[in-house]
Amino acid sequence: MPRTAAPLLTSPIPRVADSDRRRTRASVVLRSVLEHGPVARSTIARLTGLSPASVTDYCARFAELGLIRESAVPRRSKGVGRPHLPVDLDDSRFVVGGVHVAVPYTTVALLDLRGRVLARSEVKHGRAEPAQVLARAADTLAALLAGAPGSRALGVGFAAGGWVDRDSGTVVEHPLLGWREVPVREVLSERTGLPVHVDGHARALVNAERLFGRARGSRSVLHLFAGHVVDAAFATHDEVHHGPRSQAGSIAHLPVPGGTEPCDCGRVGCLQAELSEGTLCRRARAAGVVAGVNPMHVVDAAAAGDPVAARLLRERSRRVGRAVGLLLDVLNPERVVVTEIGVVHRADCLAALREEVGADRAASVSPVSFPDSVLAVAGGAVALDVLYRDPLAASPDAI
């Protein structure tokens, strides 16, 4: 009987499928511990639909890796039988590094496994070359780790605006920084000796929201980031859409009806030109509200009672609300998260944004869950997303 190619073609497929299945099961078990811990293994089995034996096996492996531990207080089911020892996330020994490169400065941080910022530092980079910016970030991260001698780093997450390619670990283009084809993963890996994961900051914050924020459990999430850079990210069923070479979410040059701001692309009224913090500060300077380029000074002036500053912030939040409304029409997400300085710090700005979105959809829109640590969380969330998607890859050799 002649041989056929079928056995050779089909034999690798079950192994790949089994590997994906194990990764997915490990992920849902650790996520259950993160969300519900301290939690009994039997409860994890009920929540995930996995067998008690499988849950016990995964928990044992996580305990070996140092990711979870048994809670000190046993729980007894309905007061009878053997008491259960619930498991909880062990957030005492491992950290991840976070690096976020913004236009004026770099934020470097350490985060625990719950996404909480343990330490951070801001480094102004001015017009430094990318290699210098990344070298300073690596040195700052080393100093933060030296100040946390009981912690071991699982890896480093890097986030930035602009066009960031997750797969190649490259900042493909960031016009405001003047970066093009910067091999971030390669440079930071060499400087730190740690695994480095790279993504755009809007996508990073979607992952932070679904893991640690208000969007946890949402079936679909849209995130709009309006800082110096304006971009967006969209996730459905825990999967963030990247598109070919991670170009999804590039909304900087969407036209704004009635817009008057000139854009570097040569057109007038592009979304980023209208909404950027640079535009806010320029308008505040023209109105005599502030003299500098820090948007927080506009917020401070409004808090001190300056009505012009408050009006400028509300007007910007309204324009952001119109952008959110357009994206809601196109994508129809269950939840929208907005990172915008007025919305984050002022109730009147959030109200103005929600008014533009419309009463029927206003409740689905909320400010970012990390108002005092947005950029630090963005960087660290890139690495934490990788951990929670494939926790068994956090081997003793890697840590």
mmCIF file of C-alpha atoms in Angstrom:
data_model
loop_
_atom_site.group_PDB
_atom_site.id
_atom_site.type_symbol
_atom_site.label_atom_id
_atom_site.label_comp_id
_atom_site.label_asym_id
_atom_site.label_seq_id
_atom_site.Cartn_x
_atom_site.Cartn_y
_atom_site.Cartn_z
ATOM 1 C CA MET A 1 0.000 0.000 0.000
ATOM 2 C CA PRO A 2 1.616 3.332 -0.987
ATOM 3 C CA ARG A 3 2.477 5.827 1.677
ATOM 4 C CA THR A 4 0.539 9.049 1.939
ATOM 5 C CA ALA A 5 1.491 12.401 3.428
ATOM 6 C CA ALA A 6 -1.485 12.484 5.774
ATOM 7 C CA PRO A 7 0.225 11.075 8.895
ATOM 8 C CA LEU A 8 3.152 13.463 8.491
ATOM 9 C CA LEU A 9 0.862 16.458 8.056
ATOM 10 C CA THR A 10 -1.489 15.689 10.905
ATOM 11 C CA SER A 11 0.940 14.593 13.601
ATOM 12 C CA PRO A 12 2.176 18.062 14.654
ATOM 13 C CA ILE A 13 -1.311 19.548 14.866
ATOM 14 C CA PRO A 14 -2.442 17.915 18.127
ATOM 15 C CA ARG A 15 0.782 19.022 19.822
ATOM 16 C CA VAL A 16 0.240 22.630 18.793
ATOM 17 C CA ALA A 17 -3.406 22.462 19.814
ATOM 18 C CA ASP A 18 -2.483 20.865 23.143
ATOM 19 C CA SER A 19 0.106 23.564 23.789
ATOM 20 C CA ASP A 20 -2.390 26.317 23.053
ATOM 21 C CA ARG A 21 -4.966 24.606 25.238
ATOM 22 C CA ARG A 22 -2.544 24.346 28.171
ATOM 23 C CA ARG A 23 -1.573 27.979 27.783
ATOM 24 C CA THR A 24 -5.209 29.075 27.737
ATOM 25 C CA ARG A 25 -6.125 26.958 30.748
ATOM 26 C CA ALA A 26 -3.139 28.183 32.713
ATOM 27 C CA SER A 27 -4.108 31.748 31.870
ATOM 28 C CA VAL A 28 -7.711 31.428 33.053
ATOM 29 C CA VAL A 29 -6.640 29.759 36.297
ATOM 30 C CA LEU A 30 -4.139 32.478 37.177
ATOM 31 C CA ARG A 31 -6.600 35.192 36.142
ATOM 32 C CA SER A 32 -9.171 33.623 38.469
ATOM 33 C CA VAL A 33 -6.695 33.796 41.330
ATOM 34 C CA LEU A 34 -5.948 37.432 40.473
ATOM 35 C CA GLU A 35 -9.629 38.394 40.334
ATOM 36 C CA HIS A 36 -11.043 36.313 43.191
ATOM 37 C CA GLY A 37 -8.190 35.421 45.522
ATOM 38 C CA PRO A 38 -7.996 34.227 48.201
ATOM 39 C CA VAL A 39 -10.068 31.569 46.465
ATOM 40 C CA ALA A 40 -10.557 27.841 46.923
ATOM 41 C CA ARG A 41 -9.401 25.535 44.147
ATOM 42 C CA SER A 42 -12.921 24.120 43.959
ATOM 43 C CA THR A 43 -14.241 27.625 43.307
ATOM 44 C CA ILE A 44 -11.674 28.118 40.537
ATOM 45 C CA ALA A 45 -12.865 24.870 38.969
ATOM 46 C CA ARG A 46 -16.452 26.087 39.092
ATOM 47 C CA LEU A 47 -15.580 29.504 37.677
ATOM 48 C CA THR A 48 -13.421 28.194 34.840
ATOM 49 C CA GLY A 49 -15.221 24.957 33.986
ATOM 50 C CA LEU A 50 -11.979 22.998 34.422
ATOM 51 C CA SER A 51 -11.775 19.780 36.387
ATOM 52 C CA PRO A 52 -10.657 20.006 40.025
ATOM 53 C CA ALA A 53 -7.654 17.838 39.151
ATOM 54 C CA SER A 54 -6.559 20.235 36.410
ATOM 55 C CA VAL A 55 -6.937 23.243 38.676
ATOM 56 C CA THR A 56 -4.934 21.522 41.409
ATOM 57 C CA ASP A 57 -2.187 20.701 38.904
ATOM 58 C CA TYR A 58 -1.950 24.263 37.581
ATOM 59 C CA CYS A 59 -1.978 25.713 41.088
ATOM 60 C CA ALA A 60 0.841 23.402 42.092
ATOM 61 C CA ARG A 61 2.909 24.560 39.134
ATOM 62 C CA PHE A 62 2.189 28.218 39.876
ATOM 63 C CA ALA A 63 3.236 27.676 43.489
ATOM 64 C CA GLU A 64 6.512 26.148 42.296
ATOM 65 C CA LEU A 65 7.104 29.201 40.138
ATOM 66 C CA GLY A 66 6.335 31.484 43.062
ATOM 67 C CA LEU A 67 3.314 33.113 41.441
ATOM 68 C CA ILE A 68 0.732 31.997 44.023
ATOM 69 C CA ARG A 69 0.710 30.824 47.607
ATOM 70 C CA GLU A 70 -1.748 29.255 49.998
ATOM 71 C CA SER A 71 -3.649 31.674 52.180
ATOM 72 C CA ALA A 72 -2.851 31.537 55.858
ATOM 73 C CA VAL A 73 -6.518 31.303 56.870
ATOM 74 C CA PRO A 74 -8.292 28.054 55.951
ATOM 75 C CA ARG A 75 -11.943 28.108 54.878
ATOM 76 C CA ARG A 76 -14.458 25.463 55.837
ATOM 77 C CA SER A 77 -17.250 24.668 53.411
ATOM 78 C CA LYS A 78 -20.640 25.107 55.176
ATOM 79 C CA GLY A 79 -18.943 24.365 58.475
ATOM 80 C CA VAL A 80 -18.283 20.658 57.793
ATOM 81 C CA GLY A 81 -15.581 18.518 56.250
ATOM 82 C CA ARG A 82 -11.901 19.221 55.764
ATOM 83 C CA PRO A 83 -11.091 22.966 55.738
ATOM 84 C CA HIS A 84 -9.918 24.361 52.392
ATOM 85 C CA LEU A 85 -6.676 26.288 52.039
ATOM 86 C CA PRO A 86 -7.498 28.959 49.480
ATOM 87 C CA VAL A 87 -4.822 30.221 47.143
ATOM 88 C CA ASP A 88 -3.901 33.807 46.429
ATOM 89 C CA LEU A 89 -1.527 35.689 44.207
ATOM 90 C CA ASP A 90 1.958 35.954 45.677
ATOM 91 C CA ASP A 91 2.746 39.602 45.048
ATOM 92 C CA SER A 92 5.659 39.708 47.487
ATOM 93 C CA ARG A 93 8.589 38.438 45.455
ATOM 94 C CA PHE A 94 8.317 39.349 41.755
ATOM 95 C CA VAL A 95 8.063 42.660 39.945
ATOM 96 C CA VAL A 96 8.053 43.843 36.359
ATOM 97 C CA GLY A 97 9.753 46.909 35.029
ATOM 98 C CA GLY A 98 7.780 49.499 33.105
ATOM 99 C CA VAL A 99 9.187 52.049 30.661
ATOM 100 C CA HIS A 100 6.951 54.626 28.994
ATOM 101 C CA VAL A 101 8.450 57.161 26.616
ATOM 102 C CA ALA A 102 6.343 60.306 26.304
ATOM 103 C CA VAL A 103 7.199 63.471 24.403
ATOM 104 C CA PRO A 104 8.800 65.446 27.272
ATOM 105 C CA TYR A 105 10.023 62.656 29.555
ATOM 106 C CA THR A 106 10.391 58.926 30.198
ATOM 107 C CA THR A 107 8.598 57.227 33.084
ATOM 108 C CA VAL A 108 10.362 54.207 34.585
ATOM 109 C CA ALA A 109 8.609 52.103 37.211
ATOM 110 C CA LEU A 110 8.411 48.847 39.111
ATOM 111 C CA LEU A 111 5.004 47.138 39.371
ATOM 112 C CA ASP A 112 3.905 44.136 41.373
ATOM 113 C CA LEU A 113 1.829 41.288 39.934
ATOM 114 C CA ARG A 114 -1.402 43.154 40.738
ATOM 115 C CA GLY A 115 -0.359 46.086 38.562
ATOM 116 C CA ARG A 116 0.378 48.354 41.529
ATOM 117 C CA VAL A 117 3.208 50.842 41.125
ATOM 118 C CA LEU A 118 5.852 50.222 43.788
ATOM 119 C CA ALA A 119 8.450 52.737 42.629
ATOM 120 C CA ARG A 120 8.866 55.141 39.734
ATOM 121 C CA SER A 121 11.064 57.857 38.369
ATOM 122 C CA GLU A 122 10.692 60.418 35.597
ATOM 123 C CA VAL A 123 13.632 61.259 33.352
ATOM 124 C CA LYS A 124 13.466 64.275 31.057
ATOM 125 C CA HIS A 125 14.961 63.468 27.694
ATOM 126 C CA GLY A 126 14.592 66.667 25.701
ATOM 127 C CA ARG A 127 16.032 66.114 22.230
ATOM 128 C CA ALA A 128 18.196 63.137 23.143
ATOM 129 C CA GLU A 129 18.716 60.405 20.582
ATOM 130 C CA PRO A 130 16.717 57.172 21.023
ATOM 131 C CA ALA A 131 19.786 55.223 22.146
ATOM 132 C CA GLN A 132 20.433 57.767 24.894
ATOM 133 C CA VAL A 133 16.803 57.754 26.023
ATOM 134 C CA LEU A 134 16.755 53.964 26.264
ATOM 135 C CA ALA A 135 20.144 53.838 27.998
ATOM 136 C CA ARG A 136 18.956 56.290 30.650
ATOM 137 C CA ALA A 137 15.761 54.279 31.089
ATOM 138 C CA ALA A 138 17.757 51.083 31.594
ATOM 139 C CA ASP A 139 20.060 52.778 34.131
ATOM 140 C CA THR A 140 17.046 54.202 35.991
ATOM 141 C CA LEU A 141 15.398 50.776 36.064
ATOM 142 C CA ALA A 142 18.587 49.255 37.470
ATOM 143 C CA ALA A 143 18.588 51.882 40.218
ATOM 144 C CA LEU A 144 14.950 51.144 41.083
ATOM 145 C CA LEU A 145 15.684 47.419 41.265
ATOM 146 C CA ALA A 146 18.704 48.083 43.465
ATOM 147 C CA GLY A 147 16.359 49.904 45.814
ATOM 148 C CA ALA A 148 14.094 46.844 46.019
ATOM 149 C CA PRO A 149 16.557 44.092 47.025
ATOM 150 C CA GLY A 150 13.850 41.580 47.962
ATOM 151 C CA SER A 151 12.256 41.650 44.525
ATOM 152 C CA ARG A 152 13.142 39.748 41.363
ATOM 153 C CA ALA A 153 12.266 41.096 37.943
ATOM 154 C CA LEU A 154 10.255 38.931 35.566
ATOM 155 C CA GLY A 155 10.793 41.259 32.621
ATOM 156 C CA VAL A 156 10.346 44.751 31.272
ATOM 157 C CA GLY A 157 7.378 46.288 29.470
ATOM 158 C CA PHE A 158 7.875 49.238 27.122
ATOM 159 C CA ALA A 159 5.085 51.482 25.851
ATOM 160 C CA ALA A 160 4.945 54.617 23.743
ATOM 161 C CA GLY A 161 2.596 56.454 21.447
ATOM 162 C CA GLY A 162 2.913 56.522 17.696
ATOM 163 C CA TRP A 163 3.360 53.412 15.583
ATOM 164 C CA VAL A 164 4.762 50.623 17.771
ATOM 165 C CA ASP A 165 5.166 47.114 16.353
ATOM 166 C CA ARG A 166 4.715 44.558 19.122
ATOM 167 C CA ASP A 167 6.021 41.579 17.164
ATOM 168 C CA SER A 168 9.345 43.117 16.131
ATOM 169 C CA GLY A 169 9.721 45.139 19.333
ATOM 170 C CA THR A 170 10.218 48.306 17.318
ATOM 171 C CA VAL A 171 9.009 51.889 17.450
ATOM 172 C CA VAL A 172 8.346 52.156 13.742
ATOM 173 C CA GLU A 173 7.473 55.834 13.764
ATOM 174 C CA HIS A 174 6.881 58.468 16.412
ATOM 175 C CA PRO A 175 6.794 61.837 14.614
ATOM 176 C CA LEU A 176 6.705 63.984 17.759
ATOM 177 C CA LEU A 177 9.851 62.291 19.078
ATOM 178 C CA GLY A 178 11.471 61.979 15.673
ATOM 179 C CA TRP A 179 11.911 58.229 16.163
ATOM 180 C CA ARG A 180 11.923 55.874 13.180
ATOM 181 C CA GLU A 181 12.595 52.128 13.212
ATOM 182 C CA VAL A 182 14.046 52.124 16.743
ATOM 183 C CA PRO A 183 14.776 48.519 17.890
ATOM 184 C CA VAL A 184 13.580 49.024 21.451
ATOM 185 C CA ARG A 185 13.412 45.359 22.443
ATOM 186 C CA GLU A 186 16.923 44.676 21.223
ATOM 187 C CA VAL A 187 18.433 47.724 22.940
ATOM 188 C CA LEU A 188 16.680 47.309 26.285
ATOM 189 C CA SER A 189 17.268 43.553 26.390
ATOM 190 C CA GLU A 190 20.966 44.092 25.893
ATOM 191 C CA ARG A 191 21.100 46.829 28.523
ATOM 192 C CA THR A 192 19.003 45.078 31.189
ATOM 193 C CA GLY A 193 19.555 41.371 30.564
ATOM 194 C CA LEU A 194 15.797 40.846 30.994
ATOM 195 C CA PRO A 195 12.997 39.793 28.632
ATOM 196 C CA VAL A 196 11.538 42.929 27.058
ATOM 197 C CA HIS A 197 8.017 43.270 25.651
ATOM 198 C CA VAL A 198 6.957 46.235 23.548
ATOM 199 C CA ASP A 199 3.569 47.717 22.585
ATOM 200 C CA GLY A 200 1.690 50.955 21.971
ATOM 201 C CA HIS A 201 0.466 52.732 25.085
ATOM 202 C CA ALA A 202 -3.237 52.728 24.142
ATOM 203 C CA ARG A 203 -3.158 48.940 23.737
ATOM 204 C CA ALA A 204 -1.116 48.606 26.925
ATOM 205 C CA LEU A 205 -3.747 50.514 28.880
ATOM 206 C CA VAL A 206 -6.552 48.375 27.448
ATOM 207 C CA ASN A 207 -4.713 45.368 28.861
ATOM 208 C CA ALA A 208 -4.227 47.135 32.196
ATOM 209 C CA GLU A 209 -7.944 47.926 32.348
ATOM 210 C CA ARG A 210 -9.026 44.362 31.583
ATOM 211 C CA LEU A 211 -6.588 42.913 34.136
ATOM 212 C CA PHE A 212 -6.702 45.437 36.987
ATOM 213 C CA GLY A 213 -9.209 48.186 36.187
ATOM 214 C CA ARG A 214 -12.876 49.003 35.747
ATOM 215 C CA ALA A 215 -13.077 47.179 32.417
ATOM 216 C CA ARG A 216 -12.358 43.786 34.000
ATOM 217 C CA GLY A 217 -14.954 41.325 32.735
ATOM 218 C CA SER A 218 -16.118 43.527 29.846
ATOM 219 C CA ARG A 219 -16.636 41.704 26.570
ATOM 220 C CA SER A 220 -15.336 44.617 24.500
ATOM 221 C CA VAL A 221 -13.344 47.693 25.440
ATOM 222 C CA LEU A 222 -12.350 50.822 23.548
ATOM 223 C CA HIS A 223 -9.592 53.031 24.913
ATOM 224 C CA LEU A 224 -8.934 56.568 23.687
ATOM 225 C CA PHE A 225 -5.662 58.189 24.729
ATOM 226 C CA ALA A 226 -5.497 61.970 24.315
ATOM 227 C CA GLY A 227 -2.156 63.340 25.484
ATOM 228 C CA HIS A 228 0.536 64.866 23.302
ATOM 229 C CA VAL A 229 -0.247 61.866 21.090
ATOM 230 C CA VAL A 230 -3.831 60.868 20.296
ATOM 231 C CA ASP A 231 -4.513 57.221 19.537
ATOM 232 C CA ALA A 232 -6.925 54.406 20.356
ATOM 233 C CA ALA A 233 -7.127 50.667 20.984
ATOM 234 C CA PHE A 234 -9.937 48.140 20.825
ATOM 235 C CA ALA A 235 -10.261 44.736 22.489
ATOM 236 C CA THR A 236 -12.885 42.018 22.220
ATOM 237 C CA HIS A 237 -12.976 38.923 24.426
ATOM 238 C CA ASP A 238 -9.578 39.767 25.966
ATOM 239 C CA GLU A 239 -7.884 40.099 22.583
ATOM 240 C CA VAL A 240 -6.538 43.505 21.609
ATOM 241 C CA HIS A 241 -6.682 44.158 17.887
ATOM 242 C CA HIS A 242 -3.238 44.956 16.473
ATOM 243 C CA GLY A 243 -3.640 44.635 12.723
ATOM 244 C CA PRO A 244 -0.749 44.100 10.289
ATOM 245 C CA ARG A 245 2.463 45.298 11.915
ATOM 246 C CA SER A 246 0.451 46.723 14.805
ATOM 247 C CA GLN A 247 -0.914 49.731 12.929
ATOM 248 C CA ALA A 248 -4.445 49.475 14.372
ATOM 249 C CA GLY A 249 -5.618 52.423 16.457
ATOM 250 C CA SER A 250 -3.838 55.122 14.477
ATOM 251 C CA ILE A 251 -6.436 57.886 14.555
ATOM 252 C CA ALA A 252 -4.175 60.935 14.768
ATOM 253 C CA HIS A 253 -5.091 62.178 11.302
ATOM 254 C CA LEU A 254 -8.822 61.576 11.333
ATOM 255 C CA PRO A 255 -10.482 64.806 10.137
ATOM 256 C CA VAL A 256 -12.423 66.846 12.692
ATOM 257 C CA PRO A 257 -15.369 68.768 11.180
ATOM 258 C CA GLY A 258 -14.807 72.468 11.779
ATOM 259 C CA GLY A 259 -11.236 71.924 12.966
ATOM 260 C CA THR A 260 -8.841 74.845 12.545
ATOM 261 C CA GLU A 261 -5.501 73.592 13.869
ATOM 262 C CA PRO A 262 -2.733 73.073 11.271
ATOM 263 C CA CYS A 263 -1.188 69.593 11.376
ATOM 264 C CA ASP A 264 2.370 68.554 10.594
ATOM 265 C CA CYS A 265 0.965 66.384 7.808
ATOM 266 C CA GLY A 266 0.048 69.559 5.909
ATOM 267 C CA ARG A 267 -3.700 69.409 6.484
ATOM 268 C CA VAL A 268 -5.929 71.325 8.878
ATOM 269 C CA GLY A 269 -8.184 69.875 11.577
ATOM 270 C CA CYS A 270 -6.591 66.482 12.176
ATOM 271 C CA LEU A 271 -7.715 64.855 15.434
ATOM 272 C CA GLN A 272 -4.298 64.943 17.103
ATOM 273 C CA ALA A 273 -3.677 68.552 16.129
ATOM 274 C CA GLU A 274 -7.034 69.546 17.619
ATOM 275 C CA LEU A 275 -6.822 67.495 20.814
ATOM 276 C CA SER A 276 -3.154 67.306 21.763
ATOM 277 C CA GLU A 277 -1.921 68.645 25.083
ATOM 278 C CA GLY A 278 0.409 70.887 23.100
ATOM 279 C CA THR A 279 -2.619 72.589 21.563
ATOM 280 C CA LEU A 280 -4.258 72.928 24.986
ATOM 281 C CA CYS A 281 -1.157 74.600 26.423
ATOM 282 C CA ARG A 282 -0.765 76.916 23.443
ATOM 283 C CA ARG A 283 -4.366 78.072 23.819
ATOM 284 C CA ALA A 284 -3.842 78.508 27.576
ATOM 285 C CA ARG A 285 -0.741 80.628 26.948
ATOM 286 C CA ALA A 286 -2.614 82.763 24.414
ATOM 287 C CA ALA A 287 -5.330 83.338 27.022
ATOM 288 C CA GLY A 288 -2.792 84.293 29.697
ATOM 289 C CA VAL A 289 -3.608 81.264 31.877
ATOM 290 C CA VAL A 290 -0.111 79.727 31.964
ATOM 291 C CA ALA A 291 3.342 80.562 30.664
ATOM 292 C CA GLY A 292 4.716 77.085 30.079
ATOM 293 C CA VAL A 293 4.008 73.803 28.301
ATOM 294 C CA ASN A 294 2.879 71.569 31.182
ATOM 295 C CA PRO A 295 -0.838 70.718 30.834
ATOM 296 C CA MET A 296 -1.103 70.032 34.558
ATOM 297 C CA HIS A 297 -0.521 73.750 35.115
ATOM 298 C CA VAL A 298 -3.791 74.373 33.267
ATOM 299 C CA VAL A 299 -5.524 71.877 35.564
ATOM 300 C CA ASP A 300 -3.949 73.552 38.598
ATOM 301 C CA ALA A 301 -5.120 76.972 37.397
ATOM 302 C CA ALA A 302 -8.667 75.685 36.990
ATOM 303 C CA ALA A 303 -8.562 74.135 40.464
ATOM 304 C CA ALA A 304 -7.455 77.520 41.817
ATOM 305 C CA GLY A 305 -10.564 79.121 40.352
ATOM 306 C CA ASP A 306 -9.410 80.413 36.962
ATOM 307 C CA PRO A 307 -12.591 80.325 34.835
ATOM 308 C CA VAL A 308 -10.697 80.522 31.540
ATOM 309 C CA ALA A 309 -8.602 77.482 32.413
ATOM 310 C CA ALA A 310 -11.745 75.570 33.380
ATOM 311 C CA ARG A 311 -13.430 76.561 30.121
ATOM 312 C CA LEU A 312 -10.441 75.447 28.025
ATOM 313 C CA LEU A 313 -10.432 72.078 29.756
ATOM 314 C CA ARG A 314 -14.176 71.574 29.300
ATOM 315 C CA GLU A 315 -13.975 72.535 25.626
ATOM 316 C CA ARG A 316 -11.201 70.027 25.059
ATOM 317 C CA SER A 317 -13.154 67.308 26.866
ATOM 318 C CA ARG A 318 -16.153 68.052 24.650
ATOM 319 C CA ARG A 319 -14.006 67.591 21.546
ATOM 320 C CA VAL A 320 -12.728 64.321 22.971
ATOM 321 C CA GLY A 321 -16.361 63.338 23.580
ATOM 322 C CA ARG A 322 -17.181 63.905 19.907
ATOM 323 C CA ALA A 323 -14.285 61.630 18.935
ATOM 324 C CA VAL A 324 -15.510 58.991 21.386
ATOM 325 C CA GLY A 325 -18.999 59.230 19.891
ATOM 326 C CA LEU A 326 -17.658 58.578 16.397
ATOM 327 C CA LEU A 327 -15.675 55.568 17.580
ATOM 328 C CA LEU A 328 -18.704 54.271 19.453
ATOM 329 C CA ASP A 329 -20.730 54.453 16.249
ATOM 330 C CA VAL A 330 -18.115 52.425 14.373
ATOM 331 C CA LEU A 331 -17.097 49.829 16.988
ATOM 332 C CA ASN A 332 -20.013 49.713 19.475
ATOM 333 C CA PRO A 333 -17.941 48.548 22.476
ATOM 334 C CA GLU A 334 -19.466 47.549 25.772
ATOM 335 C CA ARG A 335 -17.149 49.917 27.662
ATOM 336 C CA VAL A 336 -15.089 52.990 26.764
ATOM 337 C CA VAL A 337 -12.097 54.160 28.786
ATOM 338 C CA VAL A 338 -10.685 57.646 28.230
ATOM 339 C CA THR A 339 -7.261 58.900 29.211
ATOM 340 C CA GLU A 340 -7.485 62.694 28.981
ATOM 341 C CA ILE A 341 -6.163 65.113 31.547
ATOM 342 C CA GLY A 342 -9.409 67.039 32.103
ATOM 343 C CA VAL A 343 -11.589 63.940 32.300
ATOM 344 C CA VAL A 344 -9.167 62.288 34.719
ATOM 345 C CA HIS A 345 -8.991 65.236 37.147
ATOM 346 C CA ARG A 346 -12.298 67.132 36.886
ATOM 347 C CA ALA A 347 -15.904 66.034 37.241
ATOM 348 C CA ASP A 348 -17.136 68.869 35.010
ATOM 349 C CA CYS A 349 -14.892 67.680 32.187
ATOM 350 C CA LEU A 350 -16.182 64.116 32.506
ATOM 351 C CA ALA A 351 -19.733 65.473 32.457
ATOM 352 C CA ALA A 352 -18.962 67.527 29.335
ATOM 353 C CA LEU A 353 -17.520 64.477 27.575
ATOM 354 C CA ARG A 354 -20.486 62.295 28.494
ATOM 355 C CA GLU A 355 -22.898 64.980 27.328
ATOM 356 C CA GLU A 356 -21.265 64.927 23.884
ATOM 357 C CA VAL A 357 -21.415 61.120 23.799
ATOM 358 C CA GLY A 358 -25.145 61.191 24.524
ATOM 359 C CA ALA A 359 -27.291 60.188 27.474
ATOM 360 C CA ASP A 360 -28.017 56.708 26.128
ATOM 361 C CA ARG A 361 -24.313 55.784 26.036
ATOM 362 C CA ALA A 362 -22.801 58.031 28.711
ATOM 363 C CA ALA A 363 -22.782 55.359 31.415
ATOM 364 C CA SER A 364 -20.468 53.162 29.350
ATOM 365 C CA VAL A 365 -17.736 55.834 29.343
ATOM 366 C CA SER A 366 -15.322 56.201 32.263
ATOM 367 C CA PRO A 367 -11.911 57.748 32.922
ATOM 368 C CA VAL A 368 -8.817 55.580 33.098
ATOM 369 C CA SER A 369 -8.627 53.513 36.291
ATOM 370 C CA PHE A 370 -5.101 54.663 37.177
ATOM 371 C CA PRO A 371 -5.339 58.478 37.353
ATOM 372 C CA ASP A 372 -2.134 59.007 39.327
ATOM 373 C CA SER A 373 0.031 56.464 37.514
ATOM 374 C CA VAL A 374 -1.195 56.181 33.917
ATOM 375 C CA LEU A 375 2.179 56.136 32.186
ATOM 376 C CA ALA A 376 3.872 53.913 34.758
ATOM 377 C CA VAL A 377 1.037 51.401 34.498
ATOM 378 C CA ALA A 378 1.116 51.524 30.694
ATOM 379 C CA GLY A 379 4.725 50.392 30.583
ATOM 380 C CA GLY A 380 4.378 47.653 33.199
ATOM 381 C CA ALA A 381 1.091 46.377 31.761
ATOM 382 C CA VAL A 382 2.870 45.298 28.571
ATOM 383 C CA ALA A 383 4.925 42.783 30.561
ATOM 384 C CA LEU A 384 2.063 41.790 32.871
ATOM 385 C CA ASP A 385 -0.191 41.031 29.909
ATOM 386 C CA VAL A 386 2.428 38.575 28.636
ATOM 387 C CA LEU A 387 2.646 36.947 32.075
ATOM 388 C CA TYR A 388 -1.107 36.461 32.439
ATOM 389 C CA ARG A 389 -1.466 35.143 28.900
ATOM 390 C CA ASP A 390 1.259 32.527 29.324
ATOM 391 C CA PRO A 391 2.082 32.151 33.032
ATOM 392 C CA LEU A 392 3.853 28.812 32.647
ATOM 393 C CA ALA A 393 6.507 30.564 30.557
ATOM 394 C CA ALA A 394 7.629 32.326 33.729
ATOM 395 C CA SER A 395 10.133 29.568 34.380
ATOM 396 C CA PRO A 396 12.813 29.680 37.109
ATOM 397 C CA ASP A 397 15.376 30.276 34.362
ATOM 398 C CA ALA A 398 13.489 33.379 33.240
ATOM 399 C CA ILE A 399 13.335 34.801 36.735
#
